[in-house]
Coordinates of C-alpha atoms and ligand atoms in Angstrom, one line a residue:
M22 CA 135.2 252.9 30.3
I23 CA 134.7 255.9 32.6
A24 CA 136.8 256.2 35.7
A25 CA 135.1 257.1 39.0
N26 CA 135.9 260.6 40.0
T27 CA 137.4 259.7 43.3
P28 CA 140.3 257.3 42.7
D29 CA 140.1 253.8 44.1
T30 CA 142.9 253.8 46.6
T31 CA 142.6 250.1 47.2
M32 CA 144.3 249.2 43.9
T33 CA 147.8 248.0 44.2
I34 CA 150.4 249.9 42.3
P35 CA 153.8 248.3 42.1
T36 CA 156.8 250.2 43.3
L37 CA 158.9 251.7 40.5
E38 CA 162.0 249.6 40.0
Y39 CA 164.9 251.2 38.2
T40 CA 166.4 249.2 35.3
P41 CA 169.9 248.0 36.2
V42 CA 172.3 250.2 34.2
D43 CA 174.3 247.1 33.0
K44 CA 171.1 245.6 31.5
I45 CA 170.1 248.6 29.4
E46 CA 172.4 247.8 26.4
K47 CA 170.9 244.3 26.1
I48 CA 167.4 245.7 26.2
V49 CA 168.1 248.1 23.4
E50 CA 169.8 245.2 21.4
T51 CA 166.7 243.1 21.8
V52 CA 164.5 245.9 20.4
R53 CA 166.9 246.4 17.5
Q54 CA 166.8 242.7 16.7
G55 CA 163.0 243.0 16.8
Y56 CA 163.1 245.9 14.4
N57 CA 165.5 244.1 12.1
T58 CA 162.9 241.3 11.5
D59 CA 160.9 244.0 9.7
V60 CA 157.7 243.1 11.6
T61 CA 157.2 246.7 12.8
K62 CA 156.9 247.8 9.2
S63 CA 153.9 245.7 8.5
I64 CA 150.6 247.5 8.7
K65 CA 149.1 244.6 10.5
W66 CA 151.6 244.8 13.3
R67 CA 151.2 248.6 13.6
K68 CA 147.4 248.4 13.8
Q69 CA 147.5 245.5 16.2
Q70 CA 149.8 247.4 18.6
L71 CA 147.7 250.5 18.3
R72 CA 144.6 248.5 19.1
Q73 CA 146.4 246.9 22.1
L74 CA 147.5 250.3 23.3
Y75 CA 143.9 251.6 23.2
K76 CA 142.7 248.5 25.0
M77 CA 145.4 248.9 27.6
L78 CA 144.3 252.5 28.3
D79 CA 140.6 251.7 28.2
E80 CA 140.7 248.6 30.4
N81 CA 143.0 250.2 33.0
E82 CA 141.6 253.7 33.3
D83 CA 141.1 253.4 37.0
I84 CA 144.6 252.2 37.9
L85 CA 146.1 254.9 35.6
C86 CA 144.0 257.6 37.3
Q87 CA 144.9 256.1 40.7
A88 CA 148.6 256.5 39.8
A89 CA 148.2 260.1 38.8
Y90 CA 146.4 260.7 42.1
L91 CA 149.3 259.1 44.1
D92 CA 151.8 261.2 42.1
K93 CA 150.2 264.6 42.4
K94 CA 146.7 264.3 44.0
Q95 CA 145.2 264.8 40.6
S96 CA 141.5 263.9 40.5
A97 CA 140.4 261.1 38.2
G98 CA 138.2 263.6 36.3
E99 CA 141.1 265.9 35.5
A100 CA 143.5 263.0 34.7
F101 CA 141.0 261.6 32.3
L102 CA 140.1 265.0 30.7
V103 CA 143.6 266.4 30.2
D104 CA 145.8 263.3 29.9
L105 CA 144.1 260.0 29.1
M106 CA 141.3 261.2 26.9
V107 CA 143.7 263.2 24.7
L108 CA 145.9 260.2 24.3
K109 CA 143.1 257.8 23.6
N110 CA 141.7 260.1 20.9
E111 CA 145.1 260.3 19.3
V112 CA 145.3 256.5 19.1
V113 CA 141.8 256.3 17.5
D114 CA 142.8 259.1 15.0
A115 CA 145.9 257.2 14.1
L116 CA 144.0 253.9 13.5
E117 CA 141.4 255.7 11.4
N118 CA 144.0 257.5 9.2
L119 CA 146.9 255.1 9.0
D120 CA 146.0 253.6 5.7
E121 CA 145.9 257.1 4.2
W122 CA 149.1 258.3 5.9
I123 CA 151.2 255.3 4.7
K124 CA 150.2 255.7 1.0
P125 CA 153.2 256.7 -1.1
E126 CA 152.7 260.2 -2.4
R127 CA 152.9 260.3 -6.2
V128 CA 155.0 263.2 -7.5
N129 CA 154.1 264.9 -10.9
A130 CA 157.6 265.0 -12.3
G131 CA 156.8 266.7 -15.6
L132 CA 157.1 265.7 -19.3
V133 CA 160.7 264.5 -19.3
H134 CA 159.9 262.0 -16.5
A135 CA 156.5 261.1 -17.6
L136 CA 157.4 257.4 -17.9
D137 CA 159.0 257.3 -14.4
R138 CA 157.1 256.5 -11.3
C139 CA 158.3 259.2 -8.8
E140 CA 157.0 259.0 -5.3
I141 CA 157.7 259.8 -1.7
R142 CA 157.5 256.9 0.7
R143 CA 157.3 257.5 4.4
E144 CA 159.8 255.2 6.0
P145 CA 160.3 254.6 9.7
F146 CA 163.6 255.6 11.2
G147 CA 164.2 252.3 13.1
V148 CA 164.6 252.1 16.9
A149 CA 163.1 255.1 18.6
L150 CA 163.9 256.3 22.1
I151 CA 161.2 258.2 23.9
I152 CA 162.1 260.1 27.1
G153 CA 158.9 261.2 28.8
A154 CA 158.1 264.0 31.3
W155 CA 156.2 263.6 34.5
N156 CA 153.5 266.4 34.3
Y157 CA 151.2 264.6 31.9
A158 CA 152.9 261.3 32.3
Y159 CA 150.7 259.3 29.9
Q160 CA 150.2 261.7 27.1
L161 CA 153.8 262.9 27.0
T162 CA 155.3 259.4 27.1
L163 CA 152.8 257.2 25.3
G164 CA 151.7 260.0 22.8
P165 CA 155.1 260.1 21.0
F166 CA 155.4 256.3 21.5
M167 CA 152.1 255.9 19.7
A168 CA 153.3 258.0 16.8
A169 CA 156.5 256.0 16.7
I170 CA 154.8 252.6 16.3
A171 CA 152.1 254.0 13.9
A172 CA 155.1 255.0 11.7
G173 CA 156.6 251.5 11.9
N174 CA 159.4 252.0 14.4
A175 CA 160.4 249.8 17.3
A176 CA 160.7 251.7 20.6
V177 CA 162.4 252.0 23.9
I178 CA 160.3 254.0 26.4
K179 CA 161.8 255.9 29.3
P180 CA 159.0 257.3 31.6
S181 CA 159.9 260.1 34.0
E182 CA 161.0 258.9 37.4
V183 CA 159.5 262.1 38.9
A184 CA 156.0 260.6 38.6
P185 CA 157.0 257.1 40.0
F186 CA 153.4 255.6 40.3
S187 CA 152.5 256.6 36.7
A188 CA 155.8 255.2 35.5
A189 CA 155.3 251.9 37.4
V190 CA 151.8 251.4 36.0
M191 CA 152.9 252.2 32.4
T192 CA 155.7 249.7 32.7
L193 CA 153.4 247.0 34.0
L194 CA 150.8 247.6 31.3
V195 CA 153.2 248.0 28.4
E196 CA 154.8 244.7 29.3
K197 CA 151.4 243.0 29.5
Y198 CA 149.7 244.4 26.3
L199 CA 152.4 245.2 23.8
D200 CA 155.0 243.3 21.7
P201 CA 158.0 242.7 24.0
N202 CA 160.3 241.9 21.0
C203 CA 160.0 245.5 19.6
I204 CA 158.8 247.6 22.6
R205 CA 160.5 247.9 25.9
V206 CA 160.5 250.2 28.9
V207 CA 163.6 251.4 30.8
N208 CA 163.1 253.1 34.1
G209 CA 165.4 255.3 36.2
G210 CA 166.8 258.8 36.6
V211 CA 169.9 260.5 35.4
P212 CA 172.4 257.5 35.3
E213 CA 169.9 255.3 33.5
T214 CA 168.9 258.0 31.0
T215 CA 172.6 258.8 30.5
R216 CA 173.4 255.2 29.7
L217 CA 170.5 255.1 27.2
L218 CA 171.8 258.3 25.5
E219 CA 175.2 256.7 25.1
L220 CA 173.7 253.9 22.9
Q221 CA 172.8 254.3 19.3
F222 CA 169.1 255.0 18.4
D223 CA 167.6 256.0 15.1
H224 CA 165.4 258.7 16.6
I225 CA 165.1 260.4 20.0
F226 CA 162.1 262.2 21.3
Y227 CA 162.6 264.2 24.5
T228 CA 160.0 266.1 26.5
G229 CA 161.2 268.2 29.5
N230 CA 163.2 271.3 30.3
G231 CA 165.6 273.0 28.0
M232 CA 168.7 272.3 30.1
V233 CA 168.3 268.5 29.7
G234 CA 167.2 269.2 26.1
K235 CA 170.8 270.4 25.4
I236 CA 172.2 267.2 27.0
V237 CA 170.0 265.1 24.9
M238 CA 170.9 266.9 21.7
A239 CA 174.6 266.7 22.5
A240 CA 174.3 263.0 23.1
A241 CA 172.3 262.5 19.8
S242 CA 174.9 264.4 17.8
K243 CA 177.5 261.8 18.6
H244 CA 175.5 259.3 16.5
L245 CA 174.0 261.9 14.2
T246 CA 170.6 260.9 15.5
P247 CA 167.6 263.1 14.6
V248 CA 165.8 264.5 17.6
V249 CA 162.4 266.1 18.5
L250 CA 162.7 268.3 21.6
E251 CA 159.5 269.3 23.3
L252 CA 160.6 272.0 25.8
G253 CA 159.0 274.8 27.8
G254 CA 159.4 278.5 28.4
K255 CA 157.4 281.5 29.5
S256 CA 154.1 281.5 27.6
P257 CA 152.5 285.0 27.7
V258 CA 148.9 286.1 27.7
I259 CA 148.0 289.4 26.2
I260 CA 144.7 291.0 27.2
D261 CA 143.4 294.3 25.7
D262 CA 140.7 296.6 26.7
T263 CA 138.1 295.1 24.5
A264 CA 138.2 291.7 26.2
D265 CA 135.5 290.5 28.6
A266 CA 137.3 290.4 31.9
Q267 CA 135.0 287.8 33.5
V268 CA 135.4 285.3 30.6
V269 CA 139.1 285.8 30.5
A270 CA 139.4 285.3 34.3
K271 CA 137.5 282.0 34.2
R272 CA 139.4 280.6 31.3
L273 CA 142.7 281.7 32.6
M274 CA 142.2 280.6 36.2
W275 CA 141.2 277.2 35.0
A276 CA 144.2 276.9 32.7
K277 CA 146.6 278.1 35.5
S278 CA 145.1 275.6 38.0
V279 CA 144.9 272.5 35.8
N280 CA 147.6 270.1 37.1
C281 CA 148.4 272.8 39.6
G282 CA 149.9 275.0 36.9
Q283 CA 152.5 272.3 36.0
T284 CA 151.7 272.4 32.3
C285 CA 154.1 273.3 29.6
I286 CA 151.6 275.5 27.8
A287 CA 150.2 277.1 31.0
P288 CA 149.8 280.8 30.9
D289 CA 153.0 282.0 32.5
Y290 CA 152.4 285.7 32.8
V291 CA 149.8 288.3 31.8
L292 CA 150.3 291.6 29.9
A293 CA 147.2 293.7 30.4
T294 CA 146.2 297.2 29.4
P295 CA 145.3 299.6 32.2
D296 CA 141.6 299.5 31.7
V297 CA 141.1 295.8 31.7
L298 CA 143.8 294.9 34.3
P299 CA 141.8 295.7 37.5
K300 CA 138.6 294.2 36.1
F301 CA 140.5 291.0 35.2
V302 CA 142.2 290.7 38.6
S303 CA 139.1 291.2 40.6
A304 CA 137.2 288.6 38.4
C305 CA 139.9 286.0 39.2
S306 CA 138.7 285.3 42.8
A307 CA 135.1 284.8 41.7
A308 CA 136.3 282.5 38.9
L309 CA 138.3 280.4 41.3
N310 CA 135.4 280.2 43.7
E311 CA 133.2 278.9 40.9
L312 CA 135.7 276.3 39.8
Y313 CA 136.9 275.0 43.2
G314 CA 134.6 276.5 45.9
E315 CA 135.4 278.8 48.8
K316 CA 138.1 276.5 50.2
I317 CA 140.3 275.5 47.3
R318 CA 142.5 273.5 49.7
S319 CA 139.7 271.1 50.5
S320 CA 138.6 270.7 46.8
K321 CA 139.3 267.2 45.5
D322 CA 139.6 268.7 42.0
Y323 CA 142.7 270.8 42.8
P324 CA 146.0 268.8 42.5
R325 CA 149.3 269.3 44.3
I326 CA 152.9 270.2 43.4
I327 CA 154.8 267.1 42.3
A328 CA 157.7 267.2 44.8
E329 CA 159.2 269.2 47.6
R330 CA 162.0 270.4 45.4
H331 CA 159.5 272.0 43.0
F332 CA 157.4 273.4 46.0
D333 CA 160.5 275.1 47.5
R334 CA 161.4 276.6 44.2
L335 CA 157.9 278.1 43.7
A336 CA 157.4 279.3 47.3
G337 CA 160.9 280.9 47.1
L338 CA 160.0 282.7 43.9
L339 CA 156.8 284.0 45.3
S340 CA 158.4 285.3 48.5
E341 CA 161.3 286.9 46.6
Q342 CA 158.9 288.6 44.2
L343 CA 157.0 290.0 47.1
K344 CA 160.1 291.8 48.3
V345 CA 160.1 293.9 45.1
P346 CA 158.5 297.2 45.8
G347 CA 155.0 297.4 44.3
S348 CA 154.5 293.7 44.0
K349 CA 151.5 292.3 46.0
V350 CA 149.3 289.2 46.1
A351 CA 145.9 290.1 44.7
V352 CA 144.5 286.6 44.8
G353 CA 145.5 283.5 46.8
G354 CA 149.1 283.3 48.1
F355 CA 148.8 280.5 50.7
C356 CA 151.4 277.7 50.6
D357 CA 151.7 274.6 52.7
R358 CA 154.8 272.5 52.4
N359 CA 153.4 269.5 54.3
E360 CA 150.7 269.1 51.7
L361 CA 152.7 270.5 48.7
F362 CA 149.8 272.8 48.3
I363 CA 150.1 276.2 46.6
E364 CA 146.9 278.2 46.2
P365 CA 146.3 279.7 42.7
T366 CA 148.0 283.0 43.2
V367 CA 147.8 286.3 41.2
V368 CA 150.6 288.8 41.8
T369 CA 150.1 292.4 40.6
G370 CA 152.6 295.2 40.4
V371 CA 155.2 293.0 38.7
G372 CA 157.7 294.7 36.4
K373 CA 159.0 293.6 33.0
D374 CA 162.6 293.6 34.0
D375 CA 163.5 290.0 34.7
S376 CA 166.7 290.8 36.6
A377 CA 164.6 292.7 39.2
N378 CA 161.4 290.5 39.2
P379 CA 162.1 286.9 40.1
L380 CA 158.8 285.7 38.7
M381 CA 159.8 287.0 35.3
K382 CA 163.2 285.2 35.1
D383 CA 162.4 281.6 34.1
E384 CA 159.3 279.5 33.4
I385 CA 157.2 279.4 36.6
F386 CA 155.6 275.9 36.1
G387 CA 153.2 276.3 39.0
P388 CA 150.0 278.1 40.0
I389 CA 151.5 281.6 40.4
L390 CA 150.5 284.2 37.8
P391 CA 152.3 287.6 37.6
V392 CA 150.3 290.4 36.0
I393 CA 152.2 293.2 34.3
E394 CA 150.5 296.5 33.2
I395 CA 151.3 297.6 29.7
K396 CA 150.3 300.9 28.0
N397 CA 149.1 299.3 24.8
I398 CA 149.4 296.3 22.5
D399 CA 152.6 297.6 20.9
E400 CA 154.3 297.5 24.2
A401 CA 153.1 293.9 24.8
I402 CA 154.4 292.9 21.4
E403 CA 157.8 294.5 22.0
Y404 CA 158.1 292.8 25.3
V405 CA 157.2 289.3 23.9
R406 CA 159.6 289.9 21.0
S407 CA 162.5 290.8 23.4
R408 CA 162.2 287.3 25.1
D409 CA 162.7 283.7 23.9
K410 CA 160.1 282.5 21.4
P411 CA 157.5 280.9 23.6
L412 CA 155.9 277.5 23.4
A413 CA 152.4 279.1 23.5
L414 CA 151.0 282.6 23.2
Y415 CA 147.5 283.6 24.1
V416 CA 145.6 286.8 23.1
F417 CA 142.3 287.9 24.5
S418 CA 140.6 290.6 22.4
K419 CA 137.5 291.4 20.5
S420 CA 139.4 293.5 18.1
D421 CA 140.4 291.9 14.8
K422 CA 143.2 294.5 14.4
T423 CA 144.7 293.6 17.8
I424 CA 144.5 289.9 17.0
S425 CA 146.1 290.2 13.5
T426 CA 148.8 292.6 14.7
V427 CA 149.8 290.2 17.5
L428 CA 149.8 287.2 15.2
S429 CA 151.8 288.9 12.5
K430 CA 154.4 290.5 14.8
T431 CA 155.1 287.7 17.3
D432 CA 156.1 284.1 17.0
S433 CA 155.4 281.0 19.1
G434 CA 155.0 277.3 18.8
N435 CA 151.3 277.4 19.4
T436 CA 148.8 280.3 19.6
V437 CA 145.2 280.3 20.8
V438 CA 143.1 283.5 20.5
N439 CA 140.4 284.1 23.2
D440 CA 141.0 280.8 25.0
L441 CA 143.8 278.5 26.2
F442 CA 144.8 274.9 25.6
M443 CA 141.9 274.2 23.2
N444 CA 144.4 273.6 20.3
M445 CA 145.3 270.3 22.1
A446 CA 141.8 269.0 21.3
V447 CA 142.4 269.3 17.5
G448 CA 144.5 266.3 16.5
E449 CA 145.4 267.8 13.2
L450 CA 147.0 271.0 14.7
P451 CA 150.8 270.3 15.0
F452 CA 152.1 270.7 18.6
G453 CA 155.6 271.8 19.4
G454 CA 157.9 274.7 20.1
V455 CA 160.1 277.1 18.2
G456 CA 163.7 278.1 19.1
P457 CA 164.3 277.6 22.8
S458 CA 160.8 276.2 23.3
G459 CA 161.6 273.2 21.2
M460 CA 162.1 271.7 17.7
G461 CA 159.9 269.3 15.8
K462 CA 156.1 268.8 15.9
Y463 CA 153.7 266.0 16.7
H464 CA 150.1 265.1 17.2
G465 CA 147.9 263.4 14.6
H466 CA 149.5 263.2 11.2
H467 CA 152.4 265.5 12.3
G468 CA 153.4 262.7 14.8
F469 CA 153.5 260.2 11.9
L470 CA 155.6 262.7 9.9
A471 CA 158.0 263.3 12.8
Y472 CA 158.7 259.5 13.0
T473 CA 159.2 258.9 9.3
H474 CA 161.6 260.2 6.8
P475 CA 160.5 261.0 3.2
R476 CA 162.3 258.4 1.0
S477 CA 162.6 259.8 -2.5
T478 CA 161.8 256.9 -4.9
M479 CA 162.1 256.8 -8.7
I480 CA 161.1 253.7 -10.5
R481 CA 162.1 253.8 -14.2
P482 CA 161.2 251.5 -17.0
A483 CA 163.9 248.9 -17.4
G484 CA 164.3 249.4 -21.2
L485 CA 164.0 252.5 -23.4
E486 CA 167.8 252.8 -23.4
K487 CA 167.9 254.7 -26.7
L488 CA 165.6 257.3 -25.2
V489 CA 167.8 257.9 -22.1
S490 CA 171.1 257.7 -23.9
I491 CA 171.0 261.4 -24.6
R492 CA 172.8 262.0 -21.3
Y493 CA 175.9 259.9 -22.2
P494 CA 179.2 261.0 -23.6
P495 CA 180.5 261.6 -26.2
L496 CA 177.2 263.0 -27.7
A497 CA 175.9 264.8 -24.6
Y498 CA 179.3 266.3 -23.8
S499 CA 180.0 267.6 -27.3
A500 CA 179.1 271.2 -28.3
T501 CA 176.1 270.1 -30.3
G502 CA 175.0 267.7 -27.6
R503 CA 175.3 270.4 -25.0
K504 CA 172.9 272.6 -27.1
I505 CA 170.4 269.8 -27.4
V506 CA 170.6 268.8 -23.8
G507 CA 170.3 272.5 -22.8
M508 CA 167.2 272.9 -25.0
L509 CA 165.5 269.8 -23.6
L510 CA 166.5 269.9 -19.9
E511 CA 167.9 273.2 -18.8
K512 CA 165.4 275.3 -16.9
K513 CA 165.2 279.0 -18.0
L514 CA 164.3 281.9 -15.9
R515 CA 161.3 283.5 -17.7
G516 CA 159.2 286.6 -17.3
P517 CA 156.2 286.6 -15.0
A518 CA 153.6 285.9 -17.8
A519 CA 155.6 283.0 -19.3
Q520 CA 156.2 281.7 -15.8
T521 CA 152.5 281.4 -15.2
V522 CA 152.1 279.4 -18.4
V523 CA 155.0 277.1 -17.4
S524 CA 153.5 276.7 -13.9
F525 CA 150.2 275.6 -15.5
L526 CA 151.9 273.2 -17.9
K527 CA 153.8 271.7 -15.0
K528 CA 150.6 270.9 -13.2
L529 CA 149.3 268.8 -16.1
P530 CA 149.4 265.0 -15.4
W531 CA 152.1 264.3 -17.9
N532 CA 152.2 260.5 -17.5
L533 CA 148.5 260.5 -18.4
V534 CA 149.2 262.8 -21.3
W535 CA 151.9 260.4 -22.4
W536 CA 149.8 257.3 -22.3
L537 CA 146.9 259.0 -24.1
A538 CA 149.4 260.1 -26.8
C539 CA 150.7 256.6 -27.1
V540 CA 147.1 255.2 -27.4
A541 CA 146.3 257.9 -30.0
V542 CA 149.5 257.0 -32.0
G543 CA 148.5 253.3 -31.7
V544 CA 145.0 254.0 -33.0
V545 CA 146.3 256.0 -35.9
I546 CA 148.8 253.4 -36.9
G547 CA 146.2 250.7 -36.5
Y548 CA 143.8 252.6 -38.7
F549 CA 146.2 253.3 -41.6
G550 CA 147.7 249.9 -41.3
R551 CA 144.3 248.3 -41.8
G552 CA 143.6 250.6 -44.7
R553 CA 146.8 249.4 -46.5
A554 CA 146.1 245.8 -45.8
Ligands
NAD611 P1 161.4 265.6 34.1 O1 162.1 265.9 35.4 O2 160.4 264.5 34.1 O3 162.5 265.3 33.0 C1 162.2 264.8 31.7 C2 163.0 263.5 31.4 O4 164.4 263.9 31.4 C3 162.9 262.5 32.5 O5 162.6 261.2 31.9 C4 164.2 262.4 33.2 O6 164.6 261.2 33.7 C5 165.1 262.9 32.1 N1 166.3 263.6 32.7 C6 166.4 264.4 33.7 N2 167.6 264.9 33.9 C7 168.4 264.3 33.0 C8 169.8 264.3 32.7 N3 170.7 265.1 33.3 N4 170.2 263.6 31.6 C9 169.4 262.8 30.9 N5 168.0 262.8 31.2 C10 167.6 263.5 32.2 O7 160.7 266.8 33.5 P2 161.0 268.4 33.7 O8 162.2 268.7 32.9 O9 160.9 268.8 35.1 O10 159.7 268.9 33.0 C11 159.3 270.3 33.1 C12 159.8 271.0 31.9 O11 159.4 270.4 30.7 C13 159.1 272.4 31.8 O12 160.1 273.3 31.3 C14 158.0 272.2 30.8 O13 157.6 273.4 30.2 C15 158.6 271.2 29.9 N6 157.6 270.4 29.2 C16 157.4 270.6 27.9 C17 156.4 269.9 27.3 C18 156.1 270.0 25.8 O14 155.3 269.2 25.3 N7 156.7 271.0 25.1 C19 155.6 269.0 28.0 C20 155.8 268.9 29.4 C21 156.8 269.6 30.0

């Protein structure tokens, strides 16, 4: 189903109701009881819920887009492209691949264990808590949730209260389409989330800022609960002289304007060499005109800042930066608090020192782009390395040398060369941060892996006691026994050539070799036995 580009404002969206704090424990208990019935582990249930989730997103595209519009004036076209479609594709991918993902992985355990069945089973954790963020409310809440149920977990979903319309619609739809015994939504702000975090979960997935990330991790540590933290940070863009300034400007202005720059992997700042910098900056206005027309403020495609608090922070940062000598607005700069409108803005003359340049202190998370001049790529690399490891890093260059130097000398959760965001369209690329930009990965198979633990499983033949008794005292513990055990089981450090042979031998399918040897022995015995008879 395709949503109309202008949201239908006649649809009724319920007001978001916060869950009473004293009811939260009972809700979590209900979900745990549901999990304890083992229903979520069945493939039938998982597929059924995934199908229902897809149906829910497909049948309600209009109301979901309408909620995104009410929250941040996001057009239905953008909400579909960057939020709903990505999520729907993930659900389809999970349904198409689940049979493969859940298969136990057989381990080749070598000659000594040739008669054992050694495998890794992917087991769900149990009851998962998903704390979503507001900026891509559907994808960031229902995306991890989708991975949780594909992996066989039960789930409690906590949408962000900062996007109240999106949260209200999700609550209504989840209750209508999905299994209420194993899937529940809790709504609210800090008190409600704090209550949730006091309770025991088997897995917590949090998306949002790093400060709250620390609160979540500290709460999880009380129950030793594993966490995935999807955080943010300042994602740099490095542009060298070989890049095509027009192409870079178009791609970058789009990425900085999508969702009004309120994107965790939005380009946060630009490091450009002296030759390309002026060409890039002057191409930015033209790029914005092509994307949104002359009057971006009247464009239905350009969203707004989510709340006054965020608007004030951004407008304050901009005006503080402009007080720094040399800093000036090269593109845009207009802000209107009544409309929560901030024009896509490019600021030049920004310095690298974050104590003197307000825009370089923390993640901007809005449509303001500081541009810093650097002498060469080495300087850009040094600067990126001096800061926290970012969630995303972008490089624009036609030089293979520049690209490989940047890739080998920097680190980031995600990297795209000569474009931005497009990694999100590839389900099999893991998504997540590193260091202060987060821990744990998801999307596609990586989401399934994040929500399961690898259970080591060894199934041995029940008999053959004589064969395995070599390990028992007194024989194994005696001096002779130790020699025999050492000969058979101890691993020896060998020279490189012998190591290659051993590595080759290890790769042989020893259980097959064993069975073939048994068959061969059987045939020989049969043959000679018949001869004697
Ligand atoms: P937010 O305000 O929606 O907060 C996220 C969640 O944390 C909400 O559900 C909220 O209720 C909860 N929360 C807030 N304060 C809390 C507290 N004191 N205790 C417990 N829970 C609390 O989102 P945000 O933090 O404004 O999101 C913006 C940040 O998130 C940016 O830094 C951005 O880069 C990052 N982000 C990261 C990703 C990613 O995938 N890595 C995606 C989106 C946003």
